[in-house]
Short mmCIF file of C-alpha atoms in Angstrom, two decimals:
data_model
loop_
_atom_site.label_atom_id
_atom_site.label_comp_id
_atom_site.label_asym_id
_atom_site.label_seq_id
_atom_site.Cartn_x
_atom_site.Cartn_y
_atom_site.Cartn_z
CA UNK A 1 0.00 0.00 0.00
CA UNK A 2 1.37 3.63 -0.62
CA UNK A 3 0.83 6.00 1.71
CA UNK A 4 1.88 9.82 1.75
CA UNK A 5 2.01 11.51 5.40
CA UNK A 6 1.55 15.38 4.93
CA UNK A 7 2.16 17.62 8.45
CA UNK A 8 -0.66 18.45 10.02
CA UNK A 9 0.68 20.72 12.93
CA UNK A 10 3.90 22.46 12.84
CA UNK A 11 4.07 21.17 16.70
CA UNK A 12 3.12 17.96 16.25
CA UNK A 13 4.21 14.98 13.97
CA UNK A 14 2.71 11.78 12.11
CA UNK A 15 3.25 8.69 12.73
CA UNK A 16 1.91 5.01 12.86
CA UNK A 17 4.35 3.28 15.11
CA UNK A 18 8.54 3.63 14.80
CA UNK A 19 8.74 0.74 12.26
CA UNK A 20 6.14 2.28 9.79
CA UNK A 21 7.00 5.99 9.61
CA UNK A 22 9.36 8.14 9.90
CA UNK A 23 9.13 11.49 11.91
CA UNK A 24 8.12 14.40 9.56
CA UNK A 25 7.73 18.25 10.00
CA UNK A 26 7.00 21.44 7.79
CA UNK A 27 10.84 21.96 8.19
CA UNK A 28 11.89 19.05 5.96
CA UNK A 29 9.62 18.24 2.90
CA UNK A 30 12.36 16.27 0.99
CA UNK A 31 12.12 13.78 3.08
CA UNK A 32 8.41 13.26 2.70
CA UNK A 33 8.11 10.53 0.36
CA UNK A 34 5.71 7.94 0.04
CA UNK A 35 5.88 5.07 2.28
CA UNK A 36 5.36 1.36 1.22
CA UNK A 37 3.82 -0.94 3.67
CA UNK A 38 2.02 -3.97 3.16
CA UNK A 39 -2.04 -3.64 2.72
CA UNK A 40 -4.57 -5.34 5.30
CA UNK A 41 -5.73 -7.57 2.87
CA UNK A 42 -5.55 -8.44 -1.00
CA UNK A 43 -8.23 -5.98 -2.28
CA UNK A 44 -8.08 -2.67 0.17
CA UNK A 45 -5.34 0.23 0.24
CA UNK A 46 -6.17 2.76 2.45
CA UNK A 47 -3.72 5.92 3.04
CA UNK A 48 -3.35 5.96 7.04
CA UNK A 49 -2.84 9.38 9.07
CA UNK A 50 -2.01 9.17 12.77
CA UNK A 51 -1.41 12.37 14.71
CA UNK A 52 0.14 12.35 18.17
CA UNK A 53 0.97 16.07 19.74
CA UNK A 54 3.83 16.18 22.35
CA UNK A 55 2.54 18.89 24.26
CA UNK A 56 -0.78 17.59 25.16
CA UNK A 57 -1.30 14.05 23.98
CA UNK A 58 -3.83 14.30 22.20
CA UNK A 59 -3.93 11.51 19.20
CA UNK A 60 -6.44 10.85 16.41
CA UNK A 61 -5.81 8.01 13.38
CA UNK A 62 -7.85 8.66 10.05
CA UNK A 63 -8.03 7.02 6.59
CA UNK A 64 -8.57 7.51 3.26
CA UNK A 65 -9.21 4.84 0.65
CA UNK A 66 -6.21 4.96 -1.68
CA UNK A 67 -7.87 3.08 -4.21
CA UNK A 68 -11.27 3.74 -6.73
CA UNK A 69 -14.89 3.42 -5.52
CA UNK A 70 -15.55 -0.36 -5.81
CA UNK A 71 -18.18 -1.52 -8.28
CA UNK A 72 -21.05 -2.17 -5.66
CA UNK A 73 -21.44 -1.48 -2.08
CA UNK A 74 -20.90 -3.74 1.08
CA UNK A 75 -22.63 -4.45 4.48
CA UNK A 76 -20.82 -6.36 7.16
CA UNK A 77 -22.75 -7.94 9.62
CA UNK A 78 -20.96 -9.27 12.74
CA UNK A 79 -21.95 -11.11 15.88
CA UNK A 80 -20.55 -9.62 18.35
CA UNK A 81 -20.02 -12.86 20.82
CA UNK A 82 -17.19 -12.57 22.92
CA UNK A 83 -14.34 -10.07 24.18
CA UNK A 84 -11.97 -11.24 22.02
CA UNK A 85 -14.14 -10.07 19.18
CA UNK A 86 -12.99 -6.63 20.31
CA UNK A 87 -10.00 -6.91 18.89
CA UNK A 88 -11.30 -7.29 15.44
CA UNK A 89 -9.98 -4.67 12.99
CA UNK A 90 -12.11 -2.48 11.22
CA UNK A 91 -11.52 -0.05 8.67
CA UNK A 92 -14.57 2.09 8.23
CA UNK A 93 -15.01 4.70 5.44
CA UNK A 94 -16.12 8.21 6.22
CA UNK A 95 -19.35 7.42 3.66
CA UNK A 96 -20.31 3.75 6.07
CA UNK A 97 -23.10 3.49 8.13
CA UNK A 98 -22.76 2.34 11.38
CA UNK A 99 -25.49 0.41 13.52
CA UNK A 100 -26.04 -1.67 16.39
CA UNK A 101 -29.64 -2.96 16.16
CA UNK A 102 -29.87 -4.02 19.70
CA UNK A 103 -29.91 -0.44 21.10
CA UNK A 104 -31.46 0.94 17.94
CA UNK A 105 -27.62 2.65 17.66
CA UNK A 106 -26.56 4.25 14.13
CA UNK A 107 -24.02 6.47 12.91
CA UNK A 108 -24.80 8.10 10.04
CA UNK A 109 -22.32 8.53 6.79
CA UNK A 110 -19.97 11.60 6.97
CA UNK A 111 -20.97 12.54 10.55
CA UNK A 112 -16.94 10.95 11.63
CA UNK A 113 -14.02 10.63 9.55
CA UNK A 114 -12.67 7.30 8.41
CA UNK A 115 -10.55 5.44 10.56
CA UNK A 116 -8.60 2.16 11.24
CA UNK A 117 -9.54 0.61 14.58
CA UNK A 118 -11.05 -2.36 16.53
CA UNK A 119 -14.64 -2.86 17.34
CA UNK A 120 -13.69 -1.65 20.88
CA UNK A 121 -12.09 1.82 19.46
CA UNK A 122 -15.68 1.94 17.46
CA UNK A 123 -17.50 1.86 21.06
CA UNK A 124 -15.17 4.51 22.80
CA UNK A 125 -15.49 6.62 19.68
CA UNK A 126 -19.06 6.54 20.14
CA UNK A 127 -18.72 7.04 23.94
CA UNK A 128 -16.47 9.85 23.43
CA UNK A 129 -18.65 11.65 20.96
CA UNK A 130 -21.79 11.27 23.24
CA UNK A 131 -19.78 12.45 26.63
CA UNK A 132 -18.46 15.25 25.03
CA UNK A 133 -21.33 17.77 25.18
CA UNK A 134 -22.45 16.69 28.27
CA UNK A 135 -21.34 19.53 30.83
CA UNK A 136 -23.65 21.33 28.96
CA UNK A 137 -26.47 19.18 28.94
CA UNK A 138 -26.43 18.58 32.95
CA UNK A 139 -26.68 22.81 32.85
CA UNK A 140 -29.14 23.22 30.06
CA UNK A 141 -31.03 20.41 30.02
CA UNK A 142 -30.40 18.05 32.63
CA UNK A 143 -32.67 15.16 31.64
CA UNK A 144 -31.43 14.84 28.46
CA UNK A 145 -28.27 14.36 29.98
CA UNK A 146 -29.34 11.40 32.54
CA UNK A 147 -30.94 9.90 29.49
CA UNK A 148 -27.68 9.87 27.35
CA UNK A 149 -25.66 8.66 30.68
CA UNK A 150 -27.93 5.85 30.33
CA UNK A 151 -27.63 5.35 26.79
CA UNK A 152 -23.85 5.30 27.25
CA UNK A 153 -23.40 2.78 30.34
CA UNK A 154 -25.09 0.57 27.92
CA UNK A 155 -22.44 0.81 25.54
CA UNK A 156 -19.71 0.81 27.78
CA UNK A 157 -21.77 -2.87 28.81
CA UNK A 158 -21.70 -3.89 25.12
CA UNK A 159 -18.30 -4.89 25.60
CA UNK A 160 -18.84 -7.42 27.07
CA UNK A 161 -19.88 -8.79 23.49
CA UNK A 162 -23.99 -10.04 22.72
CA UNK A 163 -24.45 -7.52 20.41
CA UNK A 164 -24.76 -7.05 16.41
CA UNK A 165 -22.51 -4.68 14.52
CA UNK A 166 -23.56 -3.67 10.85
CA UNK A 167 -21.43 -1.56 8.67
CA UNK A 168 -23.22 -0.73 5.51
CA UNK A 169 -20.47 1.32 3.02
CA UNK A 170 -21.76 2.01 -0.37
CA UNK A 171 -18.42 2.82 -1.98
CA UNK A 172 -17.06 -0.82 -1.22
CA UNK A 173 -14.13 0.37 0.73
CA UNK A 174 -14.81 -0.42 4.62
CA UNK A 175 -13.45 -3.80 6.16
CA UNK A 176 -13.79 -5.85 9.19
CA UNK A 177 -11.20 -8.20 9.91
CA UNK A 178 -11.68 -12.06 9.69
CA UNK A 179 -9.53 -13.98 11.96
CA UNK A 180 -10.06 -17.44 10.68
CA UNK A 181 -9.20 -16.09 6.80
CA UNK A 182 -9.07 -17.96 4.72
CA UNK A 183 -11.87 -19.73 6.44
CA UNK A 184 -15.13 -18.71 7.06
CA UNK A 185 -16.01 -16.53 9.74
CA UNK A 186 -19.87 -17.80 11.21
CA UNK A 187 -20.00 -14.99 12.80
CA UNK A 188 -18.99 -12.89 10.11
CA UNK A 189 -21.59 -12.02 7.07
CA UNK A 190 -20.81 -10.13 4.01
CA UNK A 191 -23.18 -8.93 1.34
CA UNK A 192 -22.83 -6.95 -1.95
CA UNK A 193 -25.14 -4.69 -3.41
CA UNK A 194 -25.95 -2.17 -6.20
CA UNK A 195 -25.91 1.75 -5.02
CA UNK A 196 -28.93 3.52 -5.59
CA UNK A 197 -28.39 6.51 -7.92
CA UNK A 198 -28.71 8.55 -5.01
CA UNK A 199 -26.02 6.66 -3.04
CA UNK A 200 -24.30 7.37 -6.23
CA UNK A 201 -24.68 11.04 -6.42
CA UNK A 202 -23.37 11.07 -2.72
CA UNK A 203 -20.44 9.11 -3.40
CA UNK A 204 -20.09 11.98 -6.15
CA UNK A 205 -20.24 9.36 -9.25
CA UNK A 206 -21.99 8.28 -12.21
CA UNK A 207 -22.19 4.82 -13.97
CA UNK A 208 -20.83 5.00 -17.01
CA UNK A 209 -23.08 3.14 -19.25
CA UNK A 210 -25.51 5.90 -17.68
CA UNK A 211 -27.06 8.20 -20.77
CA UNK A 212 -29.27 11.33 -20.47
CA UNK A 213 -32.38 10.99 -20.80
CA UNK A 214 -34.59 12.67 -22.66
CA UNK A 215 -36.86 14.99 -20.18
CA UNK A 216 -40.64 14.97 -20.38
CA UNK A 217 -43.48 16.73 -18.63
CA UNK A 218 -43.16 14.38 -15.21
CA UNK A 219 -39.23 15.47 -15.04
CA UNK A 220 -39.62 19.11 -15.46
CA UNK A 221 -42.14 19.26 -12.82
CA UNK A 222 -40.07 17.04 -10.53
CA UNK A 223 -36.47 19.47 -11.53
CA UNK A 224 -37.82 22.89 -11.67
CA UNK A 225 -40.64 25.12 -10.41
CA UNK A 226 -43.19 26.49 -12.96
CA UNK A 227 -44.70 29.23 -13.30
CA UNK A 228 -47.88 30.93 -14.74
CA UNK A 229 -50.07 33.96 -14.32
CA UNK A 230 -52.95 34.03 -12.44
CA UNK A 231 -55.16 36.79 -10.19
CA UNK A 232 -55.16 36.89 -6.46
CA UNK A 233 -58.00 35.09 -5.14
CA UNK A 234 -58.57 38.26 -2.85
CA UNK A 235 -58.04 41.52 -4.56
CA UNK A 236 -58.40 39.84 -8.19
CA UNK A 237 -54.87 41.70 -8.95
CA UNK A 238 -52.10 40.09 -11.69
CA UNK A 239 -50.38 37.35 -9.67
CA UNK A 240 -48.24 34.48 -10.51
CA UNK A 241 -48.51 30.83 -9.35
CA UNK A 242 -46.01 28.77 -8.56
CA UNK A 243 -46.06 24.94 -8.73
CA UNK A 244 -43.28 21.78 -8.06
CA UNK A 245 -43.93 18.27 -7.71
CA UNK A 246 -42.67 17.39 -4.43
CA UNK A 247 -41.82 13.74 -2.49
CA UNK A 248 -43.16 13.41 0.70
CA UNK A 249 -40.96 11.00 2.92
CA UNK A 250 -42.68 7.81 3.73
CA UNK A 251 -45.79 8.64 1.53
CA UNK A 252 -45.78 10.03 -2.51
CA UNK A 253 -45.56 12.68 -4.72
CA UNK A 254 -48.16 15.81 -4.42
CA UNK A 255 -48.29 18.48 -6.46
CA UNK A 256 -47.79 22.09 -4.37
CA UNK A 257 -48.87 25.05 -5.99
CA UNK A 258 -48.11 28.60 -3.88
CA UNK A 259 -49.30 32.25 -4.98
CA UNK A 260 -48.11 35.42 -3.70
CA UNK A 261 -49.25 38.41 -4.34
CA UNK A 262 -47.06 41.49 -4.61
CA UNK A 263 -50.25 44.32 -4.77
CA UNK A 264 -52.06 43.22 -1.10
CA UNK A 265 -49.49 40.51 0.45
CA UNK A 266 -51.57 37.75 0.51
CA UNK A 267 -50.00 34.25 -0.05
CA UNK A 268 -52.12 30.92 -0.56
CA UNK A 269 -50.59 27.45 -1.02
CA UNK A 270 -53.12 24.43 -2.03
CA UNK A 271 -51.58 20.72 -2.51
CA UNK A 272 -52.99 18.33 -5.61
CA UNK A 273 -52.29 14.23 -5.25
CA UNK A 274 -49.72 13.71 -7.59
CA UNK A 275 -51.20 10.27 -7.42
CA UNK A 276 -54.89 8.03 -8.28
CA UNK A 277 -57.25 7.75 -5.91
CA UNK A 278 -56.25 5.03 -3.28
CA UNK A 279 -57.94 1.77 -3.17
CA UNK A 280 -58.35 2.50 0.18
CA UNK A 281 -59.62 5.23 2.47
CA UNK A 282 -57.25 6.77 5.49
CA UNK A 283 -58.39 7.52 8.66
CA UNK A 284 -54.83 8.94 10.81
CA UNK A 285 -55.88 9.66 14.62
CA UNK A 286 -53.37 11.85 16.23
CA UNK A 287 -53.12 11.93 20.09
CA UNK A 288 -51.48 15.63 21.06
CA UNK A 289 -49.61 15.14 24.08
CA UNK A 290 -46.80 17.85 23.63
CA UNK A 291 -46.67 21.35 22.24
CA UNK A 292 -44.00 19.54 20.00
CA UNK A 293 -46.81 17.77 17.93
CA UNK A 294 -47.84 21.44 16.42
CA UNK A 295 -44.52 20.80 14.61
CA UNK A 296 -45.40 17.75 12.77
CA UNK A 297 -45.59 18.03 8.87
CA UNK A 298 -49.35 17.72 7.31
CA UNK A 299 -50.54 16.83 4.16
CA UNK A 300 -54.66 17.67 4.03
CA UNK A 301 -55.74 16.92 0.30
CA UNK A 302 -58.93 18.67 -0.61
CA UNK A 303 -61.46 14.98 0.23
CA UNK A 304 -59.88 15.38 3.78
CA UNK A 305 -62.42 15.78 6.50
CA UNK A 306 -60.63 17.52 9.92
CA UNK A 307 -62.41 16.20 13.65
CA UNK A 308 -62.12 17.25 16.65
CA UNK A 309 -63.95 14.98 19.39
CA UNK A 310 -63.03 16.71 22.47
CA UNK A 311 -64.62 19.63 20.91
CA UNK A 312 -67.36 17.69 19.25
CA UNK A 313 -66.06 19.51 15.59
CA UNK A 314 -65.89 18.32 12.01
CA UNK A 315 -65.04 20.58 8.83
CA UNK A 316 -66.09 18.88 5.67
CA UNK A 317 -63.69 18.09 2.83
CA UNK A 318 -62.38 20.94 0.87
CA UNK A 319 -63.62 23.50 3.45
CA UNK A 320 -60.07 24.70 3.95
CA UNK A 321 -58.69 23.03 0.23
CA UNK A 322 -55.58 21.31 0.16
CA UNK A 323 -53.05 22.03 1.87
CA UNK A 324 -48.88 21.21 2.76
CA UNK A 325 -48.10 22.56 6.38
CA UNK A 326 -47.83 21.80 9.94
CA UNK A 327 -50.47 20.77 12.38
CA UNK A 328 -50.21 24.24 13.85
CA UNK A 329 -50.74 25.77 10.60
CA UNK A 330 -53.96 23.72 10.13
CA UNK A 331 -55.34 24.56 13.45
CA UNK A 332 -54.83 28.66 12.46
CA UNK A 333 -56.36 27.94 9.64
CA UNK A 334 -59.45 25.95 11.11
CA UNK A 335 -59.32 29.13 13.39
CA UNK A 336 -59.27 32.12 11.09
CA UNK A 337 -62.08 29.88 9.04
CA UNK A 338 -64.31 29.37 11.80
CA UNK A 339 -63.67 32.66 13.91
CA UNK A 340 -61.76 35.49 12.16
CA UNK A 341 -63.50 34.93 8.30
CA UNK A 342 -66.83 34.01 9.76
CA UNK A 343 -69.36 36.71 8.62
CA UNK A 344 -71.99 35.94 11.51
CA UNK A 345 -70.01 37.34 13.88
CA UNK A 346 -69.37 40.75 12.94
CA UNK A 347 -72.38 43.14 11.00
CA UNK A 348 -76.10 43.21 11.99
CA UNK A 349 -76.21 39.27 11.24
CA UNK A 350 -74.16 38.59 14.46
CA UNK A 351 -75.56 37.74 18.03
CA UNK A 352 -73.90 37.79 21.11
CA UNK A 353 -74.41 34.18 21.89
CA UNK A 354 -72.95 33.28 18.73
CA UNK A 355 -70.38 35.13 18.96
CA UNK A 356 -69.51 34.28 22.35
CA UNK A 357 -69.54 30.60 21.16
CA UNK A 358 -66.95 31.22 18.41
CA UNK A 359 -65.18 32.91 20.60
CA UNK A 360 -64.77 30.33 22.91
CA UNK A 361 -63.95 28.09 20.23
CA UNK A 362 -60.88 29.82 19.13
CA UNK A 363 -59.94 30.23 22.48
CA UNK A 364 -59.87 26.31 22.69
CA UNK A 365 -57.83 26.42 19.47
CA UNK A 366 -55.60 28.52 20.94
CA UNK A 367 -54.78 26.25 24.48
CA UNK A 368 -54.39 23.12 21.77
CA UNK A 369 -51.82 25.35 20.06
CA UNK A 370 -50.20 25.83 23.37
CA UNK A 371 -50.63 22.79 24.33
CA UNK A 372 -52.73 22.84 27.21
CA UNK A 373 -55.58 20.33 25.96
CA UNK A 374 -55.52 16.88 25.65
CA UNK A 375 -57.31 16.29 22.34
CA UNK A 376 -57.26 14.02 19.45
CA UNK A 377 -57.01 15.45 15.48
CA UNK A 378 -58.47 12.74 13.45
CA UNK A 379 -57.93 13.23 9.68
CA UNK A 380 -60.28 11.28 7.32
CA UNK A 381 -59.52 10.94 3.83
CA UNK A 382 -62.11 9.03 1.75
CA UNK A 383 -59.00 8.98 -1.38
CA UNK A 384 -56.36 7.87 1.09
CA UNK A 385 -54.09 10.90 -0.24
CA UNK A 386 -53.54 12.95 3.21
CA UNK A 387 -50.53 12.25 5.39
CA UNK A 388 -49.05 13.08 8.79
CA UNK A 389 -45.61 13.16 10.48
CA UNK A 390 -44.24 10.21 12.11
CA UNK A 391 -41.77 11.58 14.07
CA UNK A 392 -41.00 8.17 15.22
CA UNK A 393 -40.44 6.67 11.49
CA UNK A 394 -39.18 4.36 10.36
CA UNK A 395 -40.56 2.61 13.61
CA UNK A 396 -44.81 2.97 14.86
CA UNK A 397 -45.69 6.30 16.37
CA UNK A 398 -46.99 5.91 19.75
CA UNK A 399 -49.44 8.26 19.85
CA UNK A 400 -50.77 7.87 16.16
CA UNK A 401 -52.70 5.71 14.69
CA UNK A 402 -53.59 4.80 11.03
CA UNK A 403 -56.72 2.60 10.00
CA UNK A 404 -57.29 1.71 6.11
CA UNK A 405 -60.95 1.39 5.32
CA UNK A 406 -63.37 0.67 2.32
CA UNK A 407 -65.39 3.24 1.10
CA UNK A 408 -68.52 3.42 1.34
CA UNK A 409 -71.40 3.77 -1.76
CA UNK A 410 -71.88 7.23 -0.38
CA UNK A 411 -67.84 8.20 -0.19
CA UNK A 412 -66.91 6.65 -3.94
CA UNK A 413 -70.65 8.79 -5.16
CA UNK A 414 -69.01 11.97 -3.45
CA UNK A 415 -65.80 11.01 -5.39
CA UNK A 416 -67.27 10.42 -8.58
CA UNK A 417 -65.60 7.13 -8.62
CA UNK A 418 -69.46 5.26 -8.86
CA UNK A 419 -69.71 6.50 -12.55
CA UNK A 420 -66.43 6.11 -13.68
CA UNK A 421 -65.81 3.27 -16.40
CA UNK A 422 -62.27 2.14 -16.53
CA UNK A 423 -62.36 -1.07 -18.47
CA UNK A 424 -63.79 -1.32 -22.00
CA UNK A 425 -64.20 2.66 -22.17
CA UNK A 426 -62.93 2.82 -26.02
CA UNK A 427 -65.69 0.43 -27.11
#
């Protein structure tokens, strides 16, 4: 392998043990040639930086692959049995993932720096990265820090061994060390796969058989915004429309269409299913037990009906149109529909019981924004084309719940989906 040391610190120097390199400094760059030491197996040449500073001891060992981006990725998956596993070798690229399903662990890809270690230097690199911020923590928020104390006497325990180590590296270029080569390693499984293009386009490369393509309509909307004139829904002035077609994570592509206009400020933004109608109908019960929830992304398509039990309140589908926000954005709206826009309670239509009532009502809206009412938002889409935030995703939100239904006669009729033919239409 072929390694070139370049000085990091004029104070400090490079090395990887006496035997390996020599001493090197910014006052002698003749002598910094390329070193020739034997790679850590047949296929892998990394380029191997240690730094070790006299003055305060700090040290720190990186790598970089020496070699080209490997064909197809690979995911090492290791069973952790024993302490004597900890002394397995591994080199992990900066662009690996890191997990440890047991305590639902993961380091994601360029969040640390390559580097040649064992198992056990993976653990105290993880240890050390958690305890570092933690001063702070115990002054600013204190239970956070017992709860990542916690976290971290577990994986101080994990070495021990019983544990699962995955190292998922798309560019082919990470290693863990088999100690019964050239036998197999039971404990030791390694997979190849194909990168996605977007693992390729963070790895920063292209296939080479790859070929533009031409672009149609679908691409356009998916690469660009577009734009086109239109009036403002509330002053009828000249305003333009803008509209992208967007992916929602964990659920499909929407169409989002936003005006603004310049003459009396207002701005709209409605949200069109990129998609059919689902087979099924969605029904997504929310249970709002922190202020946090008002946070949560919210896709309402225009067939979304909006309840509130608690309050004993339901707004009919397309009463508020489709819309891309946050649950707190919803609930203004629901409030500025019900209270602020409603013309019964202003002019010589209004009473003062009514208005008292809606008054009350966004006051209620108001201590759900804040948080101070335990209430349930239940969104019911007939199409199955809304969506909200799991904060918890990939894994079940605890206090959410989603229930696929079948329509009924009445839903599909309010849908036009009763008179719609789509077999045998051409004949």
């Amino acid at each position: 392998m072929n390694t070139y040391c370049a000085d990091v610190a004029s104070r400090g120097s490079l090395e990887l043990g006496s035997d390996v390199f020599k001493e090197i400094s910014a006052d002698n760059d003749e002598d910094n040639q390329p070193t020739e030491i034997e790679s850590l197996s047949n296929t892998l040449t990394i380029i191997i930086s240690s730094f070790t500073c006299p003055n305060c001891s700090w040290s720190n060992t990186e790598i970089q692959s020496a070699g080209r981006i490997q064909d197809q990725g690979i995911a090492y998956t290791l069973k952790v049995k024993s302490i004597q596993d900890m002394n397995r070798e591994v080199v992990k690229a900066d662009s690996a993932t890191t997990r440890i399903p047991e305590l639902d662990f993961e380091i994601p890809p360029y969040t640390q720096k390559g580097s040649l270690s064992t198992i056990e230097g993976l653990l105290d690199r993880a240890v050390a990265g958690l305890e570092q911020d933690q001063p702070l923590r115990n002054a600013t928020a204190p239970e956070v820090a017992v709860k990542i104390d916690e976290f971290i006497d577990k994986l101080k325990k994990l070495k021990e061994g019983g544990f699962t180590l995955v190292i998922d590296d798309p560019s082919g270029n990470s290693f863990v060390e088999n100690p019964f080569a050239p036998q197999k390693d039971e404990a030791l499984s390694v997979s190849h796969y194909k990168r996605t293009p977007q693992q390729d386009a963070q790895l920063g490369i292209k296939a080479e058989d790859e070929e533009e393509k031409p672009s149609n309509d679908i691409d356009c909307m998916r690469n660009e915004v577009l734009t086109f004139n239109t009036n403002c829904p509330e002053c009828n002035a000249p305003a333009s429309t803008n509209m992208k077609l967007v992916q929602i994570p964990h659920f499909k592509e929407v169409i989002i269409m936003a005006t603004n206009c310049d003459d009396c400020g207002h701005r709209t933004n409605e949200v069109k299913s990129g998609g059919a109608t689902e087979e099924l109908g969605t029904k997504i019960t929310l249970h709002l037990t922190d202020v946090t929830d008002m946070s949560r992304d919210l896709l309402k398509s225009e067939t979304c009906s909006i309840l509130i039990p608690e309050l004993e309140f339901e707004l009919g589908m397309a009463a508020v149109g489709g819309k891309f926000t946050t649950l707190e954005g919803l609930l203004k709206d629901i409030k500025d529909l019900i209270v602020s826009k409603n013309p019964f309670t202003c002019g010589d239509s209004s009473t003062s019981d009514r208005t008292e009532k809606l008054k009350l009502f966004g006051e209620k809206i108001d201590k759900i924004m804040a948080g101070e009412m335990d209430v349930h938002i239940v969104l019911d889409d007939p199409a199955g084309n809304s969506y909200l935030q799991n904060v918890y995703a990939p894994d079940p939100d605890p206090e959410m719940t989603t229930e696929k239904y079948t329509r009924t006669f009445e839903q599909n009729e309010d849908l036009g989906l009763n008179d719609m033919k789509t077999e045998g239409y051409q004949e």
